[in-house]
């Protein structure tokens, strides 16, 4: 009996959204190889039959063909007519694009349940004074249009209101409507306007299979509201085109690796022997052992050149960072300071659009890039590992986000 591709991939997406965001944050390390491979899916032919991906017969290296791009299941016609606004909900986007999508989803859910007007957020970086307008990075008109009929959106607070006078409310990531009603509504009712601060609990506050009345709203906010503003989008597109032009021997395909040499949260290993990150040398050995040759084009999220990258460059000469492929006329603006919000956004979107994504660091960046990729059918996500032998098939290291299909809570995509 054939397997319905839409049901399989929709289940994958749902798990990606509701399980990966919680589980990946609380876990300090990558899964072991045995955990990455459920017992029932160890045969490449079985995986191909299930429609997750197929082996490509083109180019050199272990390239896999993309899956099918998914269609959203949510519809604005499902939402009740908006009632009169009862106040304002404000918030800021912080810590980079991997957090932005979650913060947007939580804020939209809260505003919807409270029947409040959502104020377009500003964007704040990790350094003091690093503040930007929403429209500096994202398309504000698209954001407002996408939420039309779902929640009221205002570009700013009324002039008579000050953000300093708003009550600050902590909101757990993946907030439920019950939590909003029980814990946030009383404060909102008393104060009239609130400011949200999303936090990411180390332990899931919501079971993966638990449904919420606002799940469809969260789906829309997470996957249908954020797009890059034209200038930033043009910069990303030009860099992707440049990488494809440099990848002629692999039919325009390239690998994106999330690797940062200054990652302070990187620990060599845990007591259980699991690693939270991999070095440039380890990534080079991993890629060679799974079949990528010296002509493979590799994009690194590392912002600037570092001497520790030499070993990776020696094995893969066609390795590039942002500063080496960004158009010259864009560098002054987008590479103005190291680790800026612009750089984080560029990395997030290039890793989402690459043919292969290799997360050398565990964390939310990996989790949300995986979610965006699976939604667009890009299932070539390879989790690195130390390979004892001389070689191993790339299919042994497919991300568990792609492989797992159970515990369907609710489908964002059809």
CSV table of C-alpha atoms in Angstrom, one decimal:
chain,number,residue,atom,x,y,z
A,1,UNK,CA,0.0,0.0,0.0
A,2,UNK,CA,1.4,3.4,-1.0
A,3,UNK,CA,2.2,6.1,1.6
A,4,UNK,CA,0.4,9.4,1.3
A,5,UNK,CA,3.3,11.9,1.0
A,6,UNK,CA,1.2,14.8,2.3
A,7,UNK,CA,0.3,13.0,5.5
A,8,UNK,CA,3.9,11.9,6.1
A,9,UNK,CA,5.4,15.3,5.5
A,10,UNK,CA,2.7,17.2,7.3
A,11,UNK,CA,3.4,15.0,10.4
A,12,UNK,CA,7.1,15.8,10.0
A,13,UNK,CA,6.3,19.5,10.0
A,14,UNK,CA,4.1,19.4,13.0
A,15,UNK,CA,6.7,17.6,15.0
A,16,UNK,CA,9.2,20.1,13.8
A,17,UNK,CA,7.1,23.0,15.0
A,18,UNK,CA,5.8,21.7,18.3
A,19,UNK,CA,8.4,19.3,19.5
A,20,UNK,CA,11.7,20.6,18.1
A,21,UNK,CA,11.3,24.1,19.6
A,22,UNK,CA,10.9,22.8,23.1
A,23,UNK,CA,13.1,19.7,23.0
A,24,UNK,CA,16.0,21.3,21.2
A,25,UNK,CA,16.2,24.1,23.6
A,26,UNK,CA,16.3,21.9,26.7
A,27,UNK,CA,18.8,19.5,25.2
A,28,UNK,CA,22.4,20.4,25.5
A,29,UNK,CA,23.8,18.0,22.9
A,30,UNK,CA,23.1,16.3,19.6
A,31,UNK,CA,21.4,13.0,19.5
A,32,UNK,CA,23.7,10.0,19.3
A,33,UNK,CA,23.8,8.2,15.9
A,34,UNK,CA,21.6,5.4,17.3
A,35,UNK,CA,19.1,7.9,18.5
A,36,UNK,CA,19.0,9.7,15.1
A,37,UNK,CA,18.1,6.5,13.4
A,38,UNK,CA,14.8,4.9,14.6
A,39,UNK,CA,15.0,1.1,14.2
A,40,UNK,CA,12.3,1.0,11.5
A,41,UNK,CA,14.1,3.4,9.2
A,42,UNK,CA,17.6,2.2,8.6
A,43,UNK,CA,17.3,1.2,4.9
A,44,UNK,CA,17.7,3.9,2.2
A,45,UNK,CA,15.1,2.2,0.0
A,46,UNK,CA,12.5,2.3,2.8
A,47,UNK,CA,13.2,6.0,3.4
A,48,UNK,CA,12.8,6.8,-0.3
A,49,UNK,CA,9.6,4.7,-0.5
A,50,UNK,CA,8.2,6.8,2.3
A,51,UNK,CA,8.7,9.9,0.2
A,52,UNK,CA,11.1,11.8,2.6
A,53,UNK,CA,13.8,12.0,0.0
A,54,UNK,CA,15.4,10.1,-2.9
A,55,UNK,CA,19.0,9.6,-4.0
A,56,UNK,CA,20.0,11.9,-6.8
A,57,UNK,CA,21.8,10.6,-9.8
A,58,UNK,CA,23.4,13.9,-10.7
A,59,UNK,CA,26.7,15.6,-9.7
A,60,UNK,CA,29.4,14.3,-7.4
A,61,UNK,CA,28.9,13.6,-3.7
A,62,UNK,CA,26.0,12.2,-1.7
A,63,UNK,CA,23.5,14.7,-2.9
A,64,UNK,CA,19.8,14.0,-2.2
A,65,UNK,CA,16.8,15.3,-4.1
A,66,UNK,CA,14.5,17.7,-2.3
A,67,UNK,CA,11.1,16.6,-1.2
A,68,UNK,CA,7.8,18.3,-2.0
A,69,UNK,CA,7.1,21.9,-1.0
A,70,UNK,CA,4.2,21.9,1.5
A,71,UNK,CA,1.0,23.9,1.3
A,72,UNK,CA,-0.3,25.7,4.4
A,73,UNK,CA,-3.5,24.2,5.9
A,74,UNK,CA,-4.6,27.3,7.8
A,75,UNK,CA,-7.2,29.7,6.4
A,76,UNK,CA,-8.1,33.1,7.6
A,77,UNK,CA,-11.7,32.3,7.0
A,78,UNK,CA,-11.5,30.0,10.0
A,79,UNK,CA,-11.1,32.9,12.4
A,80,UNK,CA,-14.0,34.8,14.1
A,81,UNK,CA,-14.6,38.4,13.2
A,82,UNK,CA,-12.4,40.7,15.1
A,83,UNK,CA,-14.1,42.4,18.1
A,84,UNK,CA,-13.3,45.9,19.3
A,85,UNK,CA,-9.7,46.2,20.6
A,86,UNK,CA,-9.3,46.2,24.3
A,87,UNK,CA,-5.8,47.5,24.6
A,88,UNK,CA,-2.2,47.1,23.2
A,89,UNK,CA,0.3,44.3,23.3
A,90,UNK,CA,4.0,45.3,22.6
A,91,UNK,CA,7.2,43.2,22.4
A,92,UNK,CA,10.7,43.2,20.9
A,93,UNK,CA,12.4,40.7,18.6
A,94,UNK,CA,15.7,39.6,20.2
A,95,UNK,CA,18.6,37.2,19.9
A,96,UNK,CA,18.4,36.6,16.1
A,97,UNK,CA,16.0,35.3,13.5
A,98,UNK,CA,15.9,31.8,15.1
A,99,UNK,CA,14.2,33.4,18.1
A,100,UNK,CA,12.1,35.9,16.0
A,101,UNK,CA,9.8,33.3,14.5
A,102,UNK,CA,8.9,31.9,18.0
A,103,UNK,CA,8.5,35.4,19.5
A,104,UNK,CA,6.2,36.5,16.7
A,105,UNK,CA,4.0,33.3,17.1
A,106,UNK,CA,3.7,33.8,20.9
A,107,UNK,CA,2.9,37.5,20.6
A,108,UNK,CA,0.2,36.9,18.0
A,109,UNK,CA,-1.4,34.1,20.1
A,110,UNK,CA,-1.4,36.4,23.2
A,111,UNK,CA,-2.9,39.4,21.3
A,112,UNK,CA,-5.5,37.1,19.7
A,113,UNK,CA,-6.7,35.6,22.9
A,114,UNK,CA,-6.8,39.0,24.7
A,115,UNK,CA,-8.5,40.6,21.7
A,116,UNK,CA,-5.8,43.3,21.8
A,117,UNK,CA,-4.0,45.3,19.2
A,118,UNK,CA,-0.5,44.0,18.5
A,119,UNK,CA,2.1,46.7,18.0
A,120,UNK,CA,4.8,46.0,15.3
A,121,UNK,CA,7.9,45.1,17.3
A,122,UNK,CA,11.4,46.7,17.2
A,123,UNK,CA,14.5,44.5,16.8
A,124,UNK,CA,17.2,44.5,19.5
A,125,UNK,CA,20.6,42.9,19.2
A,126,UNK,CA,22.8,41.4,21.9
A,127,UNK,CA,24.9,44.5,22.2
A,128,UNK,CA,23.9,47.7,24.1
A,129,UNK,CA,22.4,50.2,21.7
A,130,UNK,CA,21.9,47.7,18.9
A,131,UNK,CA,18.3,48.5,18.1
A,132,UNK,CA,16.6,48.6,14.7
A,133,UNK,CA,13.2,49.2,13.3
A,134,UNK,CA,11.2,46.1,12.2
A,135,UNK,CA,11.2,47.4,8.6
A,136,UNK,CA,15.0,47.6,8.6
A,137,UNK,CA,15.0,43.8,8.2
A,138,UNK,CA,11.5,42.5,7.6
A,139,UNK,CA,8.7,43.6,5.2
A,140,UNK,CA,6.4,45.4,7.6
A,141,UNK,CA,3.5,45.7,5.1
A,142,UNK,CA,3.6,42.0,4.4
A,143,UNK,CA,3.6,41.3,8.1
A,144,UNK,CA,0.5,43.5,8.7
A,145,UNK,CA,-1.3,42.0,5.6
A,146,UNK,CA,-0.6,38.5,6.7
A,147,UNK,CA,-2.4,39.0,10.1
A,148,UNK,CA,-5.4,40.9,8.6
A,149,UNK,CA,-8.5,39.3,10.0
A,150,UNK,CA,-6.5,37.4,12.7
A,151,UNK,CA,-5.4,40.2,15.0
A,152,UNK,CA,-5.3,44.0,14.8
A,153,UNK,CA,-1.9,45.4,14.1
A,154,UNK,CA,-0.6,48.9,14.7
A,155,UNK,CA,2.7,50.2,13.5
A,156,UNK,CA,3.3,52.1,16.8
A,157,UNK,CA,1.7,52.9,20.2
A,158,UNK,CA,-0.5,56.0,20.4
A,159,UNK,CA,1.7,59.1,21.1
A,160,UNK,CA,0.2,59.5,24.6
A,161,UNK,CA,1.5,56.1,25.6
A,162,UNK,CA,5.0,55.3,26.7
A,163,UNK,CA,6.6,51.9,26.6
A,164,UNK,CA,8.2,52.5,29.9
A,165,UNK,CA,4.8,52.6,31.7
A,166,UNK,CA,3.7,49.2,30.4
A,167,UNK,CA,3.4,46.2,32.6
A,168,UNK,CA,6.0,43.5,31.6
A,169,UNK,CA,4.7,40.0,31.4
A,170,UNK,CA,6.8,36.9,30.9
A,171,UNK,CA,5.5,34.5,28.3
A,172,UNK,CA,6.6,30.9,27.9
A,173,UNK,CA,7.5,29.9,24.3
A,174,UNK,CA,4.6,27.9,22.7
A,175,UNK,CA,2.2,29.6,25.0
A,176,UNK,CA,-1.3,28.1,25.1
A,177,UNK,CA,-4.6,30.0,25.2
A,178,UNK,CA,-5.3,28.5,28.7
A,179,UNK,CA,-2.1,30.0,30.0
A,180,UNK,CA,-3.0,33.4,28.5
A,181,UNK,CA,-6.4,33.3,30.1
A,182,UNK,CA,-5.2,32.2,33.5
A,183,UNK,CA,-2.0,34.1,33.8
A,184,UNK,CA,-1.9,37.0,31.4
A,185,UNK,CA,-5.5,38.2,31.1
A,186,UNK,CA,-5.8,39.3,34.7
A,187,UNK,CA,-2.8,41.6,34.3
A,188,UNK,CA,-4.0,42.9,31.0
A,189,UNK,CA,-7.4,43.6,32.4
A,190,UNK,CA,-6.0,45.5,35.3
A,191,UNK,CA,-3.3,47.5,33.3
A,192,UNK,CA,-5.0,47.8,29.9
A,193,UNK,CA,-1.7,47.4,28.0
A,194,UNK,CA,1.2,45.1,28.4
A,195,UNK,CA,4.7,44.3,27.1
A,196,UNK,CA,5.7,40.7,26.5
A,197,UNK,CA,9.0,39.0,27.2
A,198,UNK,CA,9.2,35.5,25.8
A,199,UNK,CA,11.3,33.0,27.6
A,200,UNK,CA,12.2,29.5,26.7
A,201,UNK,CA,11.6,27.0,29.6
A,202,UNK,CA,14.2,24.2,30.0
A,203,UNK,CA,11.3,21.8,30.5
A,204,UNK,CA,8.4,21.6,28.1
A,205,UNK,CA,5.2,23.1,29.6
A,206,UNK,CA,3.1,21.6,27.0
A,207,UNK,CA,2.9,18.0,25.7
A,208,UNK,CA,3.6,17.4,22.1
A,209,UNK,CA,0.2,15.9,21.4
A,210,UNK,CA,-1.7,18.6,23.3
A,211,UNK,CA,-4.0,20.7,21.0
A,212,UNK,CA,-4.8,24.3,21.5
A,213,UNK,CA,-7.5,26.5,20.0
A,214,UNK,CA,-4.8,28.9,18.8
A,215,UNK,CA,-2.6,26.3,17.0
A,216,UNK,CA,-3.6,27.5,13.6
A,217,UNK,CA,-2.9,31.1,14.6
A,218,UNK,CA,0.6,30.1,15.7
A,219,UNK,CA,1.1,28.3,12.4
A,220,UNK,CA,0.2,31.4,10.4
A,221,UNK,CA,2.4,33.6,12.6
A,222,UNK,CA,5.4,31.3,12.5
A,223,UNK,CA,5.4,30.4,8.8
A,224,UNK,CA,3.3,33.0,7.1
A,225,UNK,CA,4.1,36.4,8.5
A,226,UNK,CA,7.8,37.1,8.2
A,227,UNK,CA,9.5,38.0,4.9
A,228,UNK,CA,12.7,39.9,4.4
A,229,UNK,CA,12.5,43.5,3.2
A,230,UNK,CA,13.5,43.9,-0.4
A,231,UNK,CA,17.1,45.2,0.2
A,232,UNK,CA,18.0,42.4,2.6
A,233,UNK,CA,16.3,39.8,0.4
A,234,UNK,CA,18.3,41.1,-2.6
A,235,UNK,CA,21.5,40.7,-0.6
A,236,UNK,CA,20.6,37.1,0.4
A,237,UNK,CA,19.6,36.2,-3.2
A,238,UNK,CA,22.8,37.6,-4.7
A,239,UNK,CA,24.9,35.5,-2.2
A,240,UNK,CA,23.0,32.3,-2.9
A,241,UNK,CA,23.3,32.9,-6.7
A,242,UNK,CA,27.1,33.5,-6.2
A,243,UNK,CA,27.4,30.2,-4.3
A,244,UNK,CA,25.5,28.3,-7.0
A,245,UNK,CA,27.7,29.9,-9.7
A,246,UNK,CA,30.8,28.6,-7.8
A,247,UNK,CA,29.3,25.1,-7.7
A,248,UNK,CA,29.2,24.2,-11.4
A,249,UNK,CA,30.9,20.8,-10.8
A,250,UNK,CA,28.0,19.9,-8.5
A,251,UNK,CA,25.2,21.2,-10.7
A,252,UNK,CA,24.9,24.4,-8.7
A,253,UNK,CA,24.5,22.7,-5.3
A,254,UNK,CA,26.2,23.8,-2.1
A,255,UNK,CA,26.4,22.9,1.5
A,256,UNK,CA,25.8,25.4,4.4
A,257,UNK,CA,27.5,24.7,7.7
A,258,UNK,CA,26.5,26.5,10.9
A,259,UNK,CA,29.9,26.8,12.4
A,260,UNK,CA,31.2,29.6,14.6
A,261,UNK,CA,34.7,29.4,16.2
A,262,UNK,CA,33.9,31.8,19.0
A,263,UNK,CA,30.9,29.8,20.3
A,264,UNK,CA,31.3,30.3,24.0
A,265,UNK,CA,28.6,27.7,24.8
A,266,UNK,CA,30.4,24.9,23.1
A,267,UNK,CA,31.5,22.1,25.3
A,268,UNK,CA,33.7,19.3,24.1
A,269,UNK,CA,31.4,16.6,25.4
A,270,UNK,CA,28.9,15.8,28.2
A,271,UNK,CA,29.2,13.0,30.7
A,272,UNK,CA,27.0,10.9,28.4
A,273,UNK,CA,29.6,11.4,25.6
A,274,UNK,CA,27.4,13.6,23.4
A,275,UNK,CA,28.8,16.7,21.8
A,276,UNK,CA,27.2,20.1,21.6
A,277,UNK,CA,29.3,21.3,18.7
A,278,UNK,CA,32.0,20.3,16.2
A,279,UNK,CA,35.2,22.0,15.2
A,280,UNK,CA,36.2,23.0,11.6
A,281,UNK,CA,38.6,20.0,11.5
A,282,UNK,CA,35.8,17.6,12.7
A,283,UNK,CA,33.4,18.9,10.1
A,284,UNK,CA,35.9,18.6,7.3
A,285,UNK,CA,36.6,14.9,8.2
A,286,UNK,CA,32.8,14.2,8.6
A,287,UNK,CA,32.0,15.7,5.1
A,288,UNK,CA,34.8,13.8,3.4
A,289,UNK,CA,33.8,10.5,5.0
A,290,UNK,CA,30.2,10.8,3.9
A,291,UNK,CA,31.3,11.4,0.3
A,292,UNK,CA,31.7,15.1,-0.4
A,293,UNK,CA,34.8,15.8,-2.6
A,294,UNK,CA,37.2,18.7,-2.8
A,295,UNK,CA,35.1,20.5,-5.4
A,296,UNK,CA,32.1,20.8,-3.0
A,297,UNK,CA,31.2,24.5,-2.3
A,298,UNK,CA,30.7,25.2,1.4
A,299,UNK,CA,29.2,28.3,3.1
A,300,UNK,CA,30.1,28.9,6.7
A,301,UNK,CA,28.1,31.1,9.1
A,302,UNK,CA,31.4,32.1,10.7
A,303,UNK,CA,31.4,35.9,10.2
A,304,UNK,CA,35.2,36.5,9.6
A,305,UNK,CA,38.1,34.4,8.6
A,306,UNK,CA,39.9,32.6,11.5
A,307,UNK,CA,43.1,30.5,11.5
A,308,UNK,CA,41.2,27.5,12.8
A,309,UNK,CA,39.3,27.3,9.5
A,310,UNK,CA,42.5,26.6,7.6
A,311,UNK,CA,42.2,22.8,7.9
A,312,UNK,CA,38.6,23.0,6.4
A,313,UNK,CA,39.8,25.2,3.6
A,314,UNK,CA,42.7,22.8,2.8
A,315,UNK,CA,40.3,19.9,2.4
A,316,UNK,CA,37.5,22.0,0.7
A,317,UNK,CA,39.1,24.9,-1.1
A,318,UNK,CA,35.8,26.2,-2.2
A,319,UNK,CA,34.8,27.3,1.3
A,320,UNK,CA,33.4,30.8,1.8
A,321,UNK,CA,32.2,33.1,4.5
A,322,UNK,CA,29.9,36.2,4.2
A,323,UNK,CA,32.7,38.7,3.6
A,324,UNK,CA,34.1,36.7,0.7
A,325,UNK,CA,30.8,36.4,-1.3
A,326,UNK,CA,28.8,39.4,-0.4
A,327,UNK,CA,28.6,42.1,-3.1
A,328,UNK,CA,31.0,44.9,-2.4
A,329,UNK,CA,28.3,47.6,-2.4
A,330,UNK,CA,26.5,45.7,0.4
A,331,UNK,CA,29.4,45.2,2.9
A,332,UNK,CA,29.4,48.6,4.5
A,333,UNK,CA,25.8,48.2,5.6
A,334,UNK,CA,25.4,44.5,6.3
A,335,UNK,CA,28.9,43.7,7.7
A,336,UNK,CA,29.2,46.9,9.7
A,337,UNK,CA,29.8,45.1,12.9
A,338,UNK,CA,30.5,41.5,13.6
A,339,UNK,CA,27.6,39.4,14.9
A,340,UNK,CA,25.1,42.1,13.9
A,341,UNK,CA,21.4,41.3,13.4
A,342,UNK,CA,21.9,41.6,9.6
A,343,UNK,CA,24.5,38.9,9.7
A,344,UNK,CA,22.4,36.6,11.7
A,345,UNK,CA,19.4,37.0,9.3
A,346,UNK,CA,21.6,36.4,6.3
A,347,UNK,CA,23.0,33.2,7.8
A,348,UNK,CA,19.5,32.0,8.7
A,349,UNK,CA,18.1,32.5,5.2
A,350,UNK,CA,21.1,31.1,3.4
A,351,UNK,CA,21.1,28.0,5.6
A,352,UNK,CA,17.4,27.7,4.8
A,353,UNK,CA,17.9,27.8,1.1
A,354,UNK,CA,21.1,25.7,0.7
A,355,UNK,CA,20.9,22.3,-0.8
A,356,UNK,CA,22.4,20.7,2.3
A,357,UNK,CA,22.5,22.1,5.8
A,358,UNK,CA,25.0,20.8,8.4
A,359,UNK,CA,24.5,22.1,12.0
A,360,UNK,CA,27.9,22.0,13.7
A,361,UNK,CA,26.2,23.6,16.8
A,362,UNK,CA,23.1,22.4,18.6
A,363,UNK,CA,20.4,24.9,19.5
A,364,UNK,CA,17.5,26.9,18.3
A,365,UNK,CA,19.2,28.1,15.1
A,366,UNK,CA,19.4,24.4,14.0
A,367,UNK,CA,15.8,23.7,15.1
A,368,UNK,CA,14.1,26.6,13.3
A,369,UNK,CA,16.3,26.4,10.1
A,370,UNK,CA,15.2,22.7,10.0
A,371,UNK,CA,11.5,23.7,10.3
A,372,UNK,CA,11.8,26.3,7.5
A,373,UNK,CA,13.6,23.8,5.3
A,374,UNK,CA,11.2,21.0,5.8
A,375,UNK,CA,8.3,23.3,5.0
A,376,UNK,CA,9.9,24.1,1.7
A,377,UNK,CA,10.8,20.5,1.0
A,378,UNK,CA,14.5,20.8,1.7
A,379,UNK,CA,15.1,17.7,3.8
A,380,UNK,CA,18.8,17.4,3.3
A,381,UNK,CA,19.8,18.2,6.9
A,382,UNK,CA,22.8,16.2,8.1
A,383,UNK,CA,23.8,16.0,11.8
A,384,UNK,CA,27.6,15.5,12.2
A,385,UNK,CA,29.1,12.7,14.1
A,386,UNK,CA,32.5,11.1,14.7
A,387,UNK,CA,32.7,8.3,12.2
A,388,UNK,CA,35.0,5.5,13.3
A,389,UNK,CA,35.5,3.9,9.9
A,390,UNK,CA,36.8,5.3,6.6
A,391,UNK,CA,33.4,6.1,5.2
A,392,UNK,CA,29.7,6.1,5.9
A,393,UNK,CA,26.5,6.9,3.8
A,394,UNK,CA,25.1,10.4,4.2
A,395,UNK,CA,21.7,8.9,4.8
A,396,UNK,CA,22.9,7.6,8.2
A,397,UNK,CA,23.1,11.2,9.4
A,398,UNK,CA,19.7,12.6,8.3
A,399,UNK,CA,18.4,14.9,11.1
A,400,UNK,CA,15.8,13.3,13.4
A,401,UNK,CA,13.5,16.2,12.6
A,402,UNK,CA,13.2,14.7,9.1
A,403,UNK,CA,13.1,11.1,10.2
A,404,UNK,CA,10.5,11.2,13.0
A,405,UNK,CA,6.9,11.2,11.9
A,406,UNK,CA,4.9,10.2,15.0
A,407,UNK,CA,3.0,12.1,17.8
A,408,UNK,CA,1.0,14.2,15.4
A,409,UNK,CA,-0.5,17.1,17.4
A,410,UNK,CA,-1.8,19.3,14.6
A,411,UNK,CA,-0.8,19.9,11.0
A,412,UNK,CA,0.4,23.3,9.8
A,413,UNK,CA,0.8,22.1,6.3
A,414,UNK,CA,-1.0,19.7,3.9
